[in-house]
């Protein structure tokens, strides 16, 4: 039985990140882990808060009756209530527990939302560069992702987004702090975006659902704050997870929160619950719902990410590689350096990542993020690995 052709096609053009990650594992077994500088994937290397391990031990030793059973598809009421408290604080808008649906990571939560709102042929807009999986998520549910280049400083190009909205546009995804740029959108820009969405609605007769994908919300530098979206546009949802802030990516625990100001909030929430079920997730993982209900506000020290950012930017400065200074998250988006006069295409990010790989550095080409000529380094890795990469970056640059 052959694999469906659209899946074969998607697989062959798919995830540089995963490919690099898997290549990194092979290189580490061949050359030794200390001799490979793997900046390919956003897998946080901080340990989760100690309370997570304590709760796991407690749930293992003193299990509650029915602890592993099915539950309401939206999740445990106490977990939904805890998420509602979290989101209310972040958005400055009172969100009740019945506006929260627990999801299988931010990725699962996003798929539940997109399935709920997309009809065949609908468009989902996103500002480029963007997290590459969005294109697959839109396609999973009959939609097409359409990317709109950001401004030069990686902020939203609101005029271009507005101009791109048509009656086919079902949703707009924003991601702040951004993967791969680390950009945080300002509250002024978000207010302007809300006004643009209102104008577009009057023009097309269709309201665009604004989806804020926020798994990096807590990981910010220099006391920056991530501005809320609920006050600027009523037809909006927040999608998030505990993959990055609590270092639990393998546990697949996330959520969707629907703006209570949305006129069809109940219908949308019900649809997200239904879609979570019929995609086959059924519900978010039970054990980690119990854990995040009590650990969501654990204090985590992210200063080591700042330290790593500064270490890596110092090394790139020495090597002569330019980058955008991230305001949050743990990615450095870097410009492919000018090539020596005699060589070929100077902005070829794939070729430059191959050059880095020859020096045992794994980065991800920008074209996968919708931004050729750039590449991404994930610096959620040990300081030792960052420090060890100094000569490799210098030599890769010299030979380019
Ligand atoms: C922007 C963005 N959204 C969503 C996800 C998926 O997060 P999760 O592991 O919680 O599904 C990631 C993971 O790297 C991401 O970078």
mmCIF file of C-alpha atoms in Angstrom, residues 137-292:
data_model
loop_
_atom_site.group_PDB
_atom_site.id
_atom_site.type_symbol
_atom_site.label_atom_id
_atom_site.label_comp_id
_atom_site.label_asym_id
_atom_site.label_seq_id
_atom_site.Cartn_x
_atom_site.Cartn_y
_atom_site.Cartn_z
ATOM 1 C CA UNK A 137 -0.721 21.997 10.612
ATOM 2 C CA UNK A 138 -2.718 24.172 8.192
ATOM 3 C CA UNK A 139 -2.549 21.496 5.501
ATOM 4 C CA UNK A 140 -3.667 18.807 7.982
ATOM 5 C CA UNK A 141 -7.048 20.484 8.047
ATOM 6 C CA UNK A 142 -7.494 21.498 4.418
ATOM 7 C CA UNK A 143 -5.928 24.949 4.728
ATOM 8 C CA UNK A 144 -2.932 26.665 3.150
ATOM 9 C CA UNK A 145 -0.340 28.639 5.046
ATOM 10 C CA UNK A 146 0.509 31.964 3.433
ATOM 11 C CA UNK A 147 3.497 33.829 4.784
ATOM 12 C CA UNK A 148 3.896 37.583 4.800
ATOM 13 C CA UNK A 149 7.465 38.855 5.150
ATOM 14 C CA UNK A 150 8.100 40.710 8.397
ATOM 15 C CA UNK A 151 9.712 44.147 8.511
ATOM 16 C CA UNK A 152 13.488 44.239 8.469
ATOM 17 C CA UNK A 153 13.639 44.228 12.288
ATOM 18 C CA UNK A 154 11.371 41.139 12.292
ATOM 19 C CA UNK A 155 8.381 43.047 13.631
ATOM 20 C CA UNK A 156 4.971 42.461 12.022
ATOM 21 C CA UNK A 157 4.392 44.199 8.703
ATOM 22 C CA UNK A 158 0.828 45.085 9.598
ATOM 23 C CA UNK A 159 -0.010 46.913 6.364
ATOM 24 C CA UNK A 160 1.039 43.875 4.314
ATOM 25 C CA UNK A 161 -0.857 41.509 6.582
ATOM 26 C CA UNK A 162 -3.973 43.648 6.212
ATOM 27 C CA UNK A 163 -3.589 43.759 2.450
ATOM 28 C CA UNK A 164 -3.223 39.960 2.306
ATOM 29 C CA UNK A 165 -6.489 39.296 4.142
ATOM 30 C CA UNK A 166 -9.280 38.140 1.887
ATOM 31 C CA UNK A 167 -12.552 36.271 2.297
ATOM 32 C CA UNK A 168 -10.439 33.086 2.177
ATOM 33 C CA UNK A 169 -8.500 34.067 5.324
ATOM 34 C CA UNK A 170 -9.639 32.049 8.319
ATOM 35 C CA UNK A 171 -6.807 32.704 10.766
ATOM 36 C CA UNK A 172 -3.618 34.614 11.482
ATOM 37 C CA UNK A 173 -0.912 33.012 13.633
ATOM 38 C CA UNK A 174 1.444 35.213 15.622
ATOM 39 C CA UNK A 175 4.277 33.867 17.743
ATOM 40 C CA UNK A 176 5.911 36.119 20.326
ATOM 41 C CA UNK A 177 8.622 35.643 21.520
ATOM 42 C CA UNK A 178 9.261 34.335 18.077
ATOM 43 C CA UNK A 179 10.884 31.161 16.911
ATOM 44 C CA UNK A 180 13.303 31.661 15.111
ATOM 45 C CA UNK A 181 13.997 35.405 15.647
ATOM 46 C CA UNK A 182 13.410 35.920 19.389
ATOM 47 C CA UNK A 183 11.358 39.018 18.513
ATOM 48 C CA UNK A 184 8.665 40.196 20.944
ATOM 49 C CA UNK A 185 5.859 42.223 19.356
ATOM 50 C CA UNK A 186 5.138 45.537 21.059
ATOM 51 C CA UNK A 187 1.732 46.397 22.515
ATOM 52 C CA UNK A 188 1.538 49.290 20.006
ATOM 53 C CA UNK A 189 1.993 46.885 17.106
ATOM 54 C CA UNK A 190 -0.606 44.505 18.537
ATOM 55 C CA UNK A 191 -3.095 47.371 18.933
ATOM 56 C CA UNK A 192 -2.430 48.363 15.320
ATOM 57 C CA UNK A 193 -2.922 44.736 14.303
ATOM 58 C CA UNK A 194 -6.306 44.674 16.066
ATOM 59 C CA UNK A 195 -7.356 47.807 14.152
ATOM 60 C CA UNK A 196 -6.167 46.249 10.878
ATOM 61 C CA UNK A 197 -8.183 43.077 11.565
ATOM 62 C CA UNK A 198 -11.276 45.194 12.226
ATOM 63 C CA UNK A 199 -10.840 47.054 8.915
ATOM 64 C CA UNK A 200 -10.289 43.781 7.082
ATOM 65 C CA UNK A 201 -13.463 42.349 8.603
ATOM 66 C CA UNK A 202 -15.507 45.283 7.311
ATOM 67 C CA UNK A 203 -13.940 44.874 3.876
ATOM 68 C CA UNK A 204 -14.275 41.082 3.492
ATOM 69 C CA UNK A 205 -17.247 40.363 5.727
ATOM 70 C CA UNK A 206 -15.268 37.608 7.456
ATOM 71 C CA UNK A 207 -13.569 37.777 10.832
ATOM 72 C CA UNK A 208 -10.033 36.421 11.069
ATOM 73 C CA UNK A 209 -9.266 34.295 14.131
ATOM 74 C CA UNK A 210 -6.062 35.587 15.724
ATOM 75 C CA UNK A 211 -4.058 32.687 17.183
ATOM 76 C CA UNK A 212 -1.242 33.655 19.538
ATOM 77 C CA UNK A 213 1.201 30.761 19.835
ATOM 78 C CA UNK A 214 2.994 31.513 23.104
ATOM 79 C CA UNK A 215 5.141 28.622 24.336
ATOM 80 C CA UNK A 216 8.023 31.053 24.954
ATOM 81 C CA UNK A 217 6.000 33.721 26.827
ATOM 82 C CA UNK A 218 7.934 33.336 30.083
ATOM 83 C CA UNK A 219 11.410 33.205 28.528
ATOM 84 C CA UNK A 220 12.221 36.888 28.050
ATOM 85 C CA UNK A 221 15.301 39.041 28.590
ATOM 86 C CA UNK A 222 15.864 42.469 30.133
ATOM 87 C CA UNK A 223 12.496 42.392 31.968
ATOM 88 C CA UNK A 224 10.563 42.530 28.726
ATOM 89 C CA UNK A 225 6.870 41.676 28.832
ATOM 90 C CA UNK A 226 4.826 39.883 26.204
ATOM 91 C CA UNK A 227 1.788 42.058 25.485
ATOM 92 C CA UNK A 228 -1.674 40.455 25.641
ATOM 93 C CA UNK A 229 -3.805 39.904 22.545
ATOM 94 C CA UNK A 230 -7.256 39.450 24.089
ATOM 95 C CA UNK A 231 -7.790 43.199 24.613
ATOM 96 C CA UNK A 232 -6.934 44.038 20.996
ATOM 97 C CA UNK A 233 -9.037 41.533 19.041
ATOM 98 C CA UNK A 234 -12.070 39.633 20.366
ATOM 99 C CA UNK A 235 -11.898 36.735 17.905
ATOM 100 C CA UNK A 236 -8.720 35.337 19.354
ATOM 101 C CA UNK A 237 -7.231 32.365 21.158
ATOM 102 C CA UNK A 238 -3.990 31.718 22.991
ATOM 103 C CA UNK A 239 -2.252 28.425 22.346
ATOM 104 C CA UNK A 240 0.579 27.422 24.641
ATOM 105 C CA UNK A 241 2.356 24.634 26.480
ATOM 106 C CA UNK A 242 4.830 23.820 29.221
ATOM 107 C CA UNK A 243 7.384 22.444 26.766
ATOM 108 C CA UNK A 244 9.759 25.377 27.019
ATOM 109 C CA UNK A 245 9.085 27.285 30.252
ATOM 110 C CA UNK A 246 8.978 24.154 32.456
ATOM 111 C CA UNK A 247 11.245 22.070 30.165
ATOM 112 C CA UNK A 248 8.597 19.381 29.572
ATOM 113 C CA UNK A 249 8.537 19.031 25.754
ATOM 114 C CA UNK A 250 8.320 15.230 25.791
ATOM 115 C CA UNK A 251 5.288 15.219 28.067
ATOM 116 C CA UNK A 252 3.063 16.845 25.434
ATOM 117 C CA UNK A 253 1.090 19.104 27.706
ATOM 118 C CA UNK A 254 -0.469 22.340 26.462
ATOM 119 C CA UNK A 255 -3.739 24.225 26.248
ATOM 120 C CA UNK A 256 -5.993 26.537 24.271
ATOM 121 C CA UNK A 257 -7.683 29.540 25.901
ATOM 122 C CA UNK A 258 -10.530 31.214 24.028
ATOM 123 C CA UNK A 259 -11.063 34.967 24.411
ATOM 124 C CA UNK A 260 -14.237 35.369 26.506
ATOM 125 C CA UNK A 261 -15.000 38.518 24.474
ATOM 126 C CA UNK A 262 -15.408 36.472 21.287
ATOM 127 C CA UNK A 263 -19.075 36.494 20.224
ATOM 128 C CA UNK A 264 -18.874 32.791 19.334
ATOM 129 C CA UNK A 265 -16.639 31.785 22.274
ATOM 130 C CA UNK A 266 -18.898 28.937 23.395
ATOM 131 C CA UNK A 267 -19.246 27.491 19.906
ATOM 132 C CA UNK A 268 -15.490 27.776 19.319
ATOM 133 C CA UNK A 269 -14.633 26.161 22.663
ATOM 134 C CA UNK A 270 -17.028 23.297 21.960
ATOM 135 C CA UNK A 271 -15.508 22.852 18.496
ATOM 136 C CA UNK A 272 -11.949 22.759 19.910
ATOM 137 C CA UNK A 273 -13.035 20.127 22.466
ATOM 138 C CA UNK A 274 -14.692 18.096 19.703
ATOM 139 C CA UNK A 275 -11.643 18.383 17.425
ATOM 140 C CA UNK A 276 -9.263 17.372 20.228
ATOM 141 C CA UNK A 277 -11.338 14.207 20.496
ATOM 142 C CA UNK A 278 -11.772 13.368 16.829
ATOM 143 C CA UNK A 279 -8.182 14.031 15.773
ATOM 144 C CA UNK A 280 -7.560 11.090 18.085
ATOM 145 C CA UNK A 281 -5.829 12.945 20.916
ATOM 146 C CA UNK A 282 -9.046 12.327 22.936
ATOM 147 C CA UNK A 283 -7.659 14.398 25.815
ATOM 148 C CA UNK A 284 -4.341 15.804 26.986
ATOM 149 C CA UNK A 285 -2.118 13.413 29.013
ATOM 150 C CA UNK A 286 -3.652 12.806 32.450
ATOM 151 C CA UNK A 287 -0.590 12.718 34.697
ATOM 152 C CA UNK A 288 0.846 15.945 33.374
ATOM 153 C CA UNK A 289 -2.506 17.684 33.576
ATOM 154 C CA UNK A 290 -2.372 16.968 37.303
ATOM 155 C CA UNK A 291 1.203 18.189 37.493
ATOM 156 C CA UNK A 292 0.822 21.467 35.587
#
